C-alpha cells in the first residue's frame, strides 16, 4: 500500500515537472532536462554556433556566404574573431583586413584595375591552424595583411568573372536546431577609395549569437603569448636528418613501376657526382649542391604529375594570381599549364596534385562570425573521400604520393587528419602545429602586386649605398611585434623600427625604398610564424633577419639559410642592434651576395624558368617524396 502511494506521488511530481518545463523550454528539451547528462539548452553549442555545425549536416552551410556578384569589383568586410585549439587556448583572430601590407604600402588598391579581370587579388585574413570548434569572440584591431600591418579600412576582393559565376548565391541559411533561419544580408557602404568601381559590401547576420551566450569564459590567446616550446634551427636540422633516415610514410599496398623509378632516383641522388664551379648554381646557398643538382635533373627527366579534374570552381582550379596568397595561385596556374610534368594518364604519374585554393575555400564557405571552420574541413574531407572512392591511387599509399599547395593560414587545420599523409606545401610552416619536416614543404609566401608583372620594382641598392642598418614597419599583431617596436622605435637613428605606415601610393613607395636602402630587413612573426617579408627582403636584396621561433624557413630541405639570412631567437630582440653591428663587414658582404644569388629561386615568371620558384617548389615536393617512399 505504501509502495503504491509512493509511485503515485512520484508520478504526480514527474507530470508536474513536465508541465512546468513545457512552459519555459522549446519543444524537444522537456524530457532531456530529466536526464542527468542533459545540458542547458541555452548553452547548447549546436544552437549557438549552428551555422558551423548543424547546418553542415543539412548540407546548407557549404553555400552560406551570400555574395552579390553582379558588380565587377566588390568589397568584403571581415569581422573580428578568434580561434581556439583543442587545448582551449585561443590562437588568434581572423581579422578585418586588407590583403596588402599597408605599412609597406602594399594595399594594391591603386593597382587593381591595372590587371586582367581574370586575376583574383584577395585580401588576407590571418587565421590560425588550430581547431576552431570551441571559439570565443575576442575583439582585436583591424589587420591588413594578416601577418603584416594595421589599417583602418575595409578589405577589397577583386573577383574574376569566372569566379563570380561559381560563387554561391544562397541568402538564407537555416540551422537544423534553430527556430529562425540565419539571414546573410548584403549592404553597400560608401567607400573612400579613389576608384569608384570599388564598393564595400558588408555581410551581416540577422541572429544575435550573444543572446545565447552571456559572460563567455575568458581564454588565453595563443598568438598573444610566446610558444610553450621552442625548436631551434639546429634542432630542425637534426630533425630533418633523422626523418630522412627513418621515413614515416605509409608502405604502398602494392608496388608500382613509378615507385621503382623513384627508388632508382634516390640512389642516384645519394651517389651524385661532385659539382665544382657550376655556372648556374651558387654552391653556398645549398645544403648539398651536388645532390640538389642531380635531384633537379632527375625531376626534369622523370617526374610526372597527374592533376585531379574533380572539384568545382572557385575552390578548385581557380588560381589567385595577386596579393598575399599568390604563391598557391601561381603554382596552380603554372602546374596546370605544364606540358613537361603533367600527364593525362594517372597510371603514369609519380605524384598526384589536388588543386584547391585554401583562400577560396575560406572565402566561399566560411560563415562570417560563426567561429567555426568545421564545414571547411568537411568539404576537403569529402573531396578526399571522393577521389579515394573514384580512383585506386589514393588507397594504394594512403595519400602519401598526393600533394597540395596552400598559403592560407587555416590550411593546416583544413587538411588535418583526412590529408595527414599527403605532402603539404604550406606557408604556415610551424613545427609545433603539425608541420612534418622531411615530408611537408615550407612554401615561400610571396606578395605579388601585379599579376602582369610579378617582378615589378625588383632589386635594391648596392651594399655601399645602404645607409639604414635595420628596417621594419608593420602592424602590432601578436605578442612579438609590440615588443620589437617598444624596444626600438625612436630609440636609435640606425634602427628604423616603425609601426604601421599610412595607406597610399606614397607610403607604398616609401616602404619599398626603405627596404632597398637597408642593410637588414627585420622579419618578425605576426599572429602566425610566416611572413611575406622574408621573400620581400630577398626581392629587394636586403638581408632578412628572421625573428620567429619554430618557423621553418622556405624550402628548408634544400637551402642553407645561414648563407643569406640571419635567424635570431625572439628573446634576442633587446640585443638586436648589438648583434647586427657585431657582424663583420666581410660576413655582411657574403650575406648580401647570397641574397642576390638566391633571389632567382624566389621569383615567379609567366613562363617558368629553370630554378625559379615554381620549379623550386615542385622540386622540394619531389625531393621529399623521394625520401619518403618505402619499397614493398
XYZ file of C-alpha atoms in Angstrom, residues 51-621:
571
model
C 25.810 27.504 -38.868
C 29.165 25.894 -38.372
C 27.979 22.514 -37.093
C 24.362 21.591 -37.515
C 23.999 23.451 -40.777
C 26.719 21.293 -42.234
C 24.640 18.211 -41.554
C 21.804 19.712 -43.513
C 24.114 20.465 -46.410
C 23.320 24.159 -46.448
C 26.292 25.838 -44.798
C 28.504 24.964 -47.722
C 26.912 27.767 -49.670
C 26.394 30.011 -46.716
C 28.224 33.088 -47.938
C 25.774 35.254 -49.824
C 27.503 37.359 -52.448
C 26.026 39.707 -54.974
C 28.249 39.056 -57.972
C 26.667 41.470 -60.394
C 29.348 44.112 -59.959
C 32.848 43.947 -61.384
C 34.505 44.814 -58.085
C 33.179 44.044 -54.640
C 34.486 44.532 -51.155
C 34.157 42.302 -48.155
C 34.177 43.401 -44.545
C 35.550 40.580 -42.441
C 34.533 40.756 -38.826
C 36.971 40.142 -35.997
C 37.029 36.757 -34.363
C 39.287 34.318 -32.619
C 40.044 30.667 -32.994
C 40.877 28.173 -30.325
C 42.706 24.918 -30.402
C 41.706 21.689 -28.777
C 43.631 22.626 -25.639
C 41.360 25.578 -25.001
C 43.852 28.348 -25.813
C 42.647 30.800 -28.398
C 45.254 31.137 -31.032
C 44.486 34.468 -32.729
C 41.897 36.372 -34.686
C 40.594 36.192 -38.138
C 40.885 39.817 -38.977
C 39.159 42.585 -40.748
C 41.956 43.430 -43.063
C 43.298 44.326 -46.400
C 45.276 41.922 -48.451
C 48.159 44.281 -48.721
C 50.886 45.374 -46.413
C 49.674 48.848 -45.586
C 52.679 49.620 -43.575
C 54.663 48.971 -46.668
C 52.006 50.392 -48.885
C 51.162 47.005 -50.280
C 47.483 47.722 -50.318
C 47.372 47.155 -54.065
C 44.164 49.174 -54.293
C 45.753 51.563 -56.728
C 46.844 48.636 -58.854
C 43.715 46.538 -59.020
C 42.349 47.934 -62.254
C 45.703 47.634 -63.955
C 45.461 43.889 -64.173
C 43.310 41.473 -66.102
C 39.886 40.760 -64.685
C 40.635 37.038 -64.594
C 43.102 37.630 -61.790
C 41.907 37.403 -58.226
C 43.506 39.857 -55.832
C 42.433 38.766 -52.415
C 42.978 40.341 -49.091
C 44.444 38.399 -46.295
C 42.567 37.268 -43.257
C 45.155 35.970 -40.915
C 43.839 32.926 -39.201
C 45.175 30.080 -37.192
C 45.537 26.443 -37.998
C 44.188 25.086 -34.772
C 40.826 23.531 -34.106
C 38.098 26.120 -34.145
C 35.338 24.094 -32.582
C 35.443 25.938 -29.275
C 35.800 29.529 -30.292
C 35.397 32.651 -28.242
C 34.937 36.055 -29.826
C 37.770 38.400 -28.916
C 37.941 41.948 -30.183
C 41.227 42.706 -31.950
C 42.442 45.550 -34.070
C 41.851 45.645 -37.795
C 44.543 43.914 -39.770
C 45.755 44.468 -43.252
C 47.824 41.547 -44.408
C 47.238 39.319 -41.522
C 50.831 38.924 -40.550
C 51.798 42.347 -41.587
C 50.055 45.630 -40.962
C 47.150 47.502 -39.463
C 44.959 49.810 -41.489
C 41.639 51.452 -40.728
C 39.918 50.438 -43.923
C 37.953 47.515 -45.264
C 39.305 44.685 -47.285
C 38.757 44.566 -51.019
C 38.270 41.455 -53.067
C 38.638 41.540 -56.830
C 36.738 38.676 -58.376
C 37.275 37.442 -61.910
C 34.177 36.889 -63.985
C 34.716 33.144 -63.812
C 34.725 33.236 -60.036
C 31.551 35.307 -59.974
C 29.664 32.617 -61.829
C 30.819 29.977 -59.373
C 30.309 31.778 -56.060
C 27.222 30.728 -54.098
C 24.179 32.955 -54.059
C 22.246 31.448 -51.152
C 20.760 34.149 -48.946
C 19.163 32.105 -46.160
C 20.927 29.506 -44.084
C 18.748 27.503 -41.730
C 20.338 25.712 -38.830
C 18.854 22.351 -38.034
C 18.358 23.172 -34.371
C 17.400 26.821 -34.680
C 13.968 28.312 -34.635
C 14.697 31.010 -37.207
C 16.826 30.949 -40.334
C 20.145 32.744 -40.400
C 19.919 35.558 -42.928
C 23.067 36.842 -44.551
C 22.357 40.260 -45.971
C 24.403 42.449 -48.261
C 24.730 46.165 -47.638
C 26.745 48.556 -49.738
C 28.698 51.092 -47.770
C 30.276 54.240 -49.217
C 33.963 53.946 -49.940
C 36.724 56.471 -49.688
C 38.725 54.763 -52.392
C 39.724 56.851 -55.361
C 38.402 54.062 -57.529
C 34.622 54.500 -57.926
C 34.214 50.892 -59.060
C 35.244 49.594 -55.679
C 32.381 49.443 -53.249
C 32.395 47.886 -49.830
C 29.968 45.099 -49.163
C 29.091 44.418 -45.541
C 27.729 40.991 -44.705
C 25.668 40.833 -41.545
C 23.640 38.156 -39.846
C 20.144 38.561 -38.507
C 20.676 36.310 -35.497
C 22.256 37.698 -32.359
C 24.514 34.944 -31.086
C 25.438 36.860 -27.956
C 21.888 36.424 -26.697
C 22.543 32.755 -26.023
C 25.998 33.169 -24.507
C 26.311 35.522 -21.593
C 29.645 36.034 -19.889
C 31.731 33.742 -22.141
C 34.697 32.117 -20.467
C 37.872 34.120 -20.949
C 40.617 32.147 -22.600
C 44.213 32.891 -23.324
C 45.035 33.822 -26.878
C 47.825 31.576 -28.144
C 49.050 34.139 -30.654
C 49.395 36.704 -27.876
C 51.772 34.543 -25.896
C 55.225 33.071 -26.567
C 55.192 29.412 -27.629
C 55.285 26.748 -24.959
C 58.283 25.086 -26.631
C 60.984 26.325 -28.985
C 62.690 24.350 -31.727
C 65.940 25.961 -32.806
C 67.301 25.872 -36.338
C 69.982 23.403 -35.248
C 67.285 21.144 -33.821
C 65.311 21.457 -37.071
C 68.395 20.372 -38.993
C 68.773 17.318 -36.792
C 65.080 16.527 -37.055
C 65.230 16.755 -40.846
C 68.235 14.414 -40.984
C 66.571 11.941 -38.638
C 63.350 11.932 -40.659
C 65.373 11.336 -43.821
C 66.845 8.210 -42.270
C 63.578 6.859 -40.897
C 60.669 7.754 -43.131
C 57.198 7.509 -41.625
C 55.441 7.304 -44.964
C 52.936 4.510 -45.399
C 54.209 1.474 -47.228
C 52.273 1.145 -50.507
C 49.651 -1.598 -50.545
C 51.003 -2.785 -53.858
C 54.144 -1.886 -55.749
C 54.270 0.063 -58.987
C 56.734 0.896 -61.701
C 56.693 4.519 -60.548
C 57.871 3.519 -57.076
C 60.824 1.691 -58.583
C 61.682 4.752 -60.679
C 61.671 6.961 -57.586
C 63.809 4.484 -55.642
C 66.284 4.446 -58.505
C 66.324 8.246 -58.470
C 67.062 8.235 -54.753
C 70.098 6.007 -55.282
C 71.400 8.378 -57.957
C 70.846 11.410 -55.740
C 72.687 9.866 -52.833
C 75.564 8.956 -55.144
C 75.594 12.212 -57.086
C 78.888 13.276 -58.658
C 80.565 16.256 -57.016
C 79.685 19.613 -58.520
C 82.584 22.033 -58.911
C 82.156 25.634 -60.083
C 78.717 25.188 -61.578
C 77.762 28.225 -63.645
C 74.058 28.018 -62.805
C 74.214 27.299 -59.086
C 75.891 29.170 -56.246
C 77.046 26.347 -54.006
C 76.958 28.136 -50.588
C 73.188 28.535 -50.898
C 72.543 24.814 -50.737
C 72.810 22.130 -48.119
C 74.366 19.875 -50.723
C 74.657 21.424 -54.168
C 75.729 18.142 -55.774
C 72.680 16.251 -54.563
C 70.400 19.158 -55.392
C 71.679 19.399 -58.963
C 71.285 15.671 -59.529
C 67.833 15.621 -57.955
C 66.718 18.571 -60.058
C 67.962 16.889 -63.243
C 66.120 13.690 -62.361
C 62.965 15.676 -61.615
C 63.095 17.284 -65.049
C 63.726 13.928 -66.706
C 61.495 11.651 -64.638
C 58.711 13.364 -62.712
C 55.150 13.120 -63.967
C 52.184 14.656 -62.158
C 48.512 13.894 -62.500
C 46.099 16.714 -61.651
C 42.672 15.677 -60.452
C 39.844 17.122 -62.506
C 37.436 16.669 -59.604
C 36.315 19.652 -57.580
C 34.344 22.674 -58.675
C 35.401 26.280 -59.029
C 36.043 28.610 -57.317
C 37.536 26.434 -54.576
C 39.260 24.165 -57.075
C 41.106 25.026 -60.276
C 40.830 28.809 -59.851
C 44.275 30.324 -59.155
C 44.777 33.556 -57.221
C 47.461 35.492 -59.061
C 47.800 38.575 -56.888
C 48.084 39.516 -53.253
C 49.392 37.631 -50.245
C 48.072 34.224 -51.296
C 49.687 34.420 -54.707
C 52.055 31.514 -54.068
C 49.297 28.909 -54.146
C 47.733 30.543 -57.199
C 50.895 30.907 -59.244
C 51.884 27.332 -58.556
C 48.403 26.113 -59.531
C 48.358 28.039 -62.792
C 51.868 27.037 -63.829
C 51.343 23.423 -62.813
C 48.117 23.186 -64.772
C 49.822 24.690 -67.800
C 52.905 22.468 -67.689
C 53.376 20.172 -70.653
C 56.641 18.864 -69.244
C 55.361 17.454 -65.958
C 51.599 16.917 -66.318
C 50.215 13.651 -67.700
C 46.638 12.788 -68.597
C 47.027 9.129 -67.680
C 47.215 8.816 -63.873
C 48.886 5.409 -64.204
C 51.990 7.211 -65.449
C 52.140 9.665 -62.532
C 54.618 9.679 -59.664
C 52.670 12.384 -57.815
C 49.034 13.457 -57.677
C 48.105 17.132 -57.276
C 44.906 18.208 -55.506
C 44.420 21.729 -56.947
C 42.412 23.614 -54.368
C 42.828 27.176 -53.144
C 42.831 27.472 -49.368
C 41.964 31.162 -49.727
C 38.945 30.497 -51.927
C 37.859 27.701 -49.602
C 37.745 30.200 -46.760
C 36.171 32.937 -48.861
C 33.477 30.709 -50.330
C 32.438 28.568 -47.376
C 33.339 30.270 -44.141
C 30.320 31.875 -42.475
C 31.420 35.190 -41.033
C 31.224 35.439 -37.265
C 30.301 31.777 -36.962
C 33.594 30.999 -35.197
C 33.531 27.583 -36.764
C 35.507 26.141 -39.641
C 34.191 22.607 -39.453
C 32.460 22.923 -42.813
C 35.736 23.916 -44.498
C 37.493 20.827 -43.227
C 34.427 18.736 -44.020
C 34.463 19.972 -47.603
C 38.047 18.804 -48.113
C 37.337 15.578 -46.259
C 34.510 14.787 -48.667
C 36.765 15.689 -51.584
C 39.466 13.279 -50.365
C 36.875 10.572 -49.814
C 35.528 11.134 -53.319
C 38.867 10.690 -55.052
C 39.621 7.713 -52.802
C 36.367 6.078 -53.897
C 36.647 7.057 -57.553
C 40.334 6.246 -58.153
C 42.623 3.492 -56.831
C 45.676 5.725 -56.407
C 44.904 7.325 -53.045
C 44.210 3.990 -51.378
C 47.458 2.475 -52.619
C 49.567 4.796 -50.454
C 47.041 6.358 -48.098
C 47.617 9.634 -49.962
C 51.405 9.668 -49.416
C 52.052 10.278 -53.132
C 49.490 13.109 -53.229
C 50.321 16.744 -52.580
C 48.657 20.090 -52.019
C 49.903 23.688 -52.129
C 48.145 26.108 -49.771
C 49.100 29.516 -48.402
C 46.145 30.496 -46.217
C 46.876 30.191 -42.510
C 43.939 27.836 -41.989
C 45.344 25.218 -44.367
C 46.986 23.064 -41.638
C 43.651 22.813 -39.834
C 41.627 22.254 -43.010
C 43.820 19.361 -44.155
C 44.325 17.723 -40.787
C 43.561 14.010 -40.373
C 41.946 13.225 -43.734
C 45.001 14.503 -45.679
C 47.511 13.704 -42.991
C 49.779 11.506 -45.115
C 49.905 13.915 -48.066
C 52.848 16.141 -48.855
C 51.715 19.616 -47.812
C 53.361 22.728 -49.191
C 52.272 25.321 -46.618
C 53.111 28.957 -45.957
C 52.160 28.419 -42.305
C 55.165 26.213 -41.585
C 55.138 25.937 -37.797
C 57.000 22.936 -36.458
C 54.854 22.951 -33.298
C 51.464 22.647 -35.020
C 51.770 19.563 -37.167
C 54.264 20.500 -39.890
C 56.323 17.378 -40.649
C 59.943 18.099 -41.530
C 61.138 15.854 -44.331
C 57.618 15.381 -45.686
C 55.968 18.791 -45.800
C 57.363 21.779 -47.680
C 57.645 25.314 -46.318
C 56.046 27.305 -49.133
C 57.504 30.798 -49.666
C 54.853 33.434 -49.012
C 55.187 35.926 -51.836
C 53.286 39.176 -52.107
C 52.550 39.802 -55.797
C 51.449 43.356 -56.542
C 50.951 42.962 -60.264
C 49.974 39.647 -61.823
C 51.011 41.001 -65.219
C 54.435 41.936 -63.943
C 55.334 39.994 -60.789
C 58.923 41.300 -60.992
C 57.999 44.971 -60.740
C 60.397 47.002 -58.530
C 62.793 44.059 -58.287
C 66.249 44.790 -56.860
C 67.858 47.255 -54.477
C 70.853 49.456 -53.874
C 74.402 48.048 -53.659
C 75.821 47.443 -50.165
C 77.814 50.698 -50.164
C 74.616 52.753 -50.619
C 72.586 51.071 -47.905
C 72.601 53.673 -45.165
C 69.942 52.145 -42.873
C 71.172 49.451 -40.534
C 67.809 47.773 -39.916
C 64.246 48.450 -41.050
C 60.803 47.292 -40.006
C 57.319 48.739 -40.451
C 54.122 46.913 -39.701
C 51.101 46.293 -37.521
C 51.241 45.252 -33.906
C 49.963 41.731 -34.433
C 50.715 39.013 -31.963
C 52.881 39.343 -28.880
C 56.263 39.839 -30.581
C 55.904 42.979 -32.687
C 54.838 45.245 -29.825
C 57.977 44.136 -28.004
C 60.111 44.945 -31.050
C 58.573 48.377 -31.568
C 58.582 49.291 -27.878
C 62.237 48.328 -27.646
C 63.492 50.159 -30.732
C 61.056 52.722 -32.135
C 62.565 56.230 -31.951
C 65.387 54.872 -29.804
C 68.245 54.749 -32.315
C 68.709 56.589 -35.644
C 70.302 53.498 -37.185
C 67.281 51.372 -36.360
C 64.276 52.339 -38.491
C 61.772 50.326 -36.489
C 58.326 51.763 -37.151
C 54.732 50.910 -36.519
C 52.048 50.864 -39.218
C 52.624 53.153 -42.169
C 49.706 55.081 -43.639
C 47.960 53.850 -46.742
C 48.545 55.182 -50.212
C 50.959 55.096 -53.111
C 53.464 57.414 -51.430
C 53.592 55.212 -48.356
C 53.997 52.139 -50.516
C 56.958 53.606 -52.332
C 58.402 54.815 -49.050
C 58.257 51.279 -47.665
C 59.863 49.821 -50.771
C 62.599 52.440 -50.825
C 63.360 51.776 -47.164
C 63.872 48.097 -47.920
C 66.004 48.890 -50.947
C 68.395 51.011 -48.875
C 68.523 48.944 -45.671
C 71.278 46.510 -44.823
C 68.989 44.287 -42.777
C 65.223 43.876 -43.014
C 63.593 42.668 -39.812
C 61.054 39.869 -40.346
C 59.225 39.265 -37.047
C 56.326 36.880 -36.751
C 52.797 38.209 -36.501
C 49.858 36.084 -35.468
C 51.478 33.161 -37.248
C 55.107 32.240 -37.800
C 55.186 33.039 -41.523
C 55.537 36.469 -43.112
C 55.880 37.697 -46.713
C 58.677 39.998 -45.502
C 61.142 37.122 -45.775
C 60.737 36.895 -49.541
C 60.240 40.663 -49.808
C 63.665 41.177 -48.286
C 65.205 38.884 -50.876
C 63.197 40.634 -53.593
C 64.783 43.980 -52.616
C 68.208 42.440 -51.897
C 68.080 43.208 -48.189
C 69.456 40.614 -45.771
C 66.452 39.135 -43.937
C 66.609 38.895 -40.160
C 64.040 36.257 -39.238
C 62.669 36.503 -35.698
C 60.080 33.775 -35.342
C 60.549 30.824 -33.041
C 59.532 27.482 -34.564
C 59.273 28.874 -38.110
C 60.704 26.556 -40.737
C 62.250 28.797 -43.429
C 61.015 28.267 -47.003
C 62.364 25.292 -48.946
C 64.271 24.266 -45.841
C 65.203 20.827 -47.175
C 67.246 22.443 -49.960
C 68.635 25.798 -48.814
C 71.304 26.702 -46.300
C 69.678 29.780 -44.836
C 72.839 30.770 -42.966
C 74.307 31.754 -46.330
C 71.884 34.624 -46.943
C 69.970 35.413 -43.748
C 70.242 35.847 -40.006
C 67.879 33.824 -37.832
C 67.511 35.021 -34.247
C 65.512 33.714 -31.306
C 62.754 36.010 -30.152
C 64.461 36.576 -26.814
C 67.289 38.435 -28.593
C 65.184 41.459 -29.579
C 66.741 43.670 -26.847
C 70.182 42.860 -28.283
C 69.186 43.319 -31.909
C 71.451 46.240 -32.769
C 74.398 44.810 -30.864
C 74.076 41.549 -32.809
C 73.802 43.253 -36.198
C 76.644 45.689 -35.554
C 78.873 42.803 -34.469
C 78.566 41.140 -37.876
C 81.934 41.705 -39.609
C 81.872 43.690 -42.825
C 83.169 40.695 -44.754
C 80.416 38.496 -43.375
C 77.755 41.063 -44.262
C 79.024 41.226 -47.845
C 78.839 37.435 -48.037
C 75.246 37.526 -46.795
C 74.303 40.287 -49.205
C 75.904 38.372 -52.069
C 73.950 35.309 -51.019
C 70.707 37.289 -51.121
C 71.487 38.397 -54.659
C 72.306 34.845 -55.718
C 69.265 33.217 -54.125
C 66.848 35.821 -55.489
C 66.287 33.969 -58.774
C 64.958 30.985 -56.822
C 62.150 33.070 -55.272
C 60.704 34.675 -58.410
C 57.545 33.853 -60.355
C 57.565 34.039 -64.143
C 54.654 33.879 -66.564
C 56.612 31.169 -68.356
C 58.596 29.171 -65.809
C 62.377 29.408 -65.935
C 64.859 26.866 -64.719
C 65.459 27.044 -60.965
C 62.694 29.635 -60.441
C 60.141 29.454 -57.621
C 57.760 27.187 -59.494
C 60.486 24.658 -60.172
C 61.998 25.018 -56.692
C 58.631 24.361 -55.034
C 57.933 21.378 -57.268
C 61.441 20.100 -56.665
C 61.021 20.203 -52.881
C 57.771 18.240 -53.214
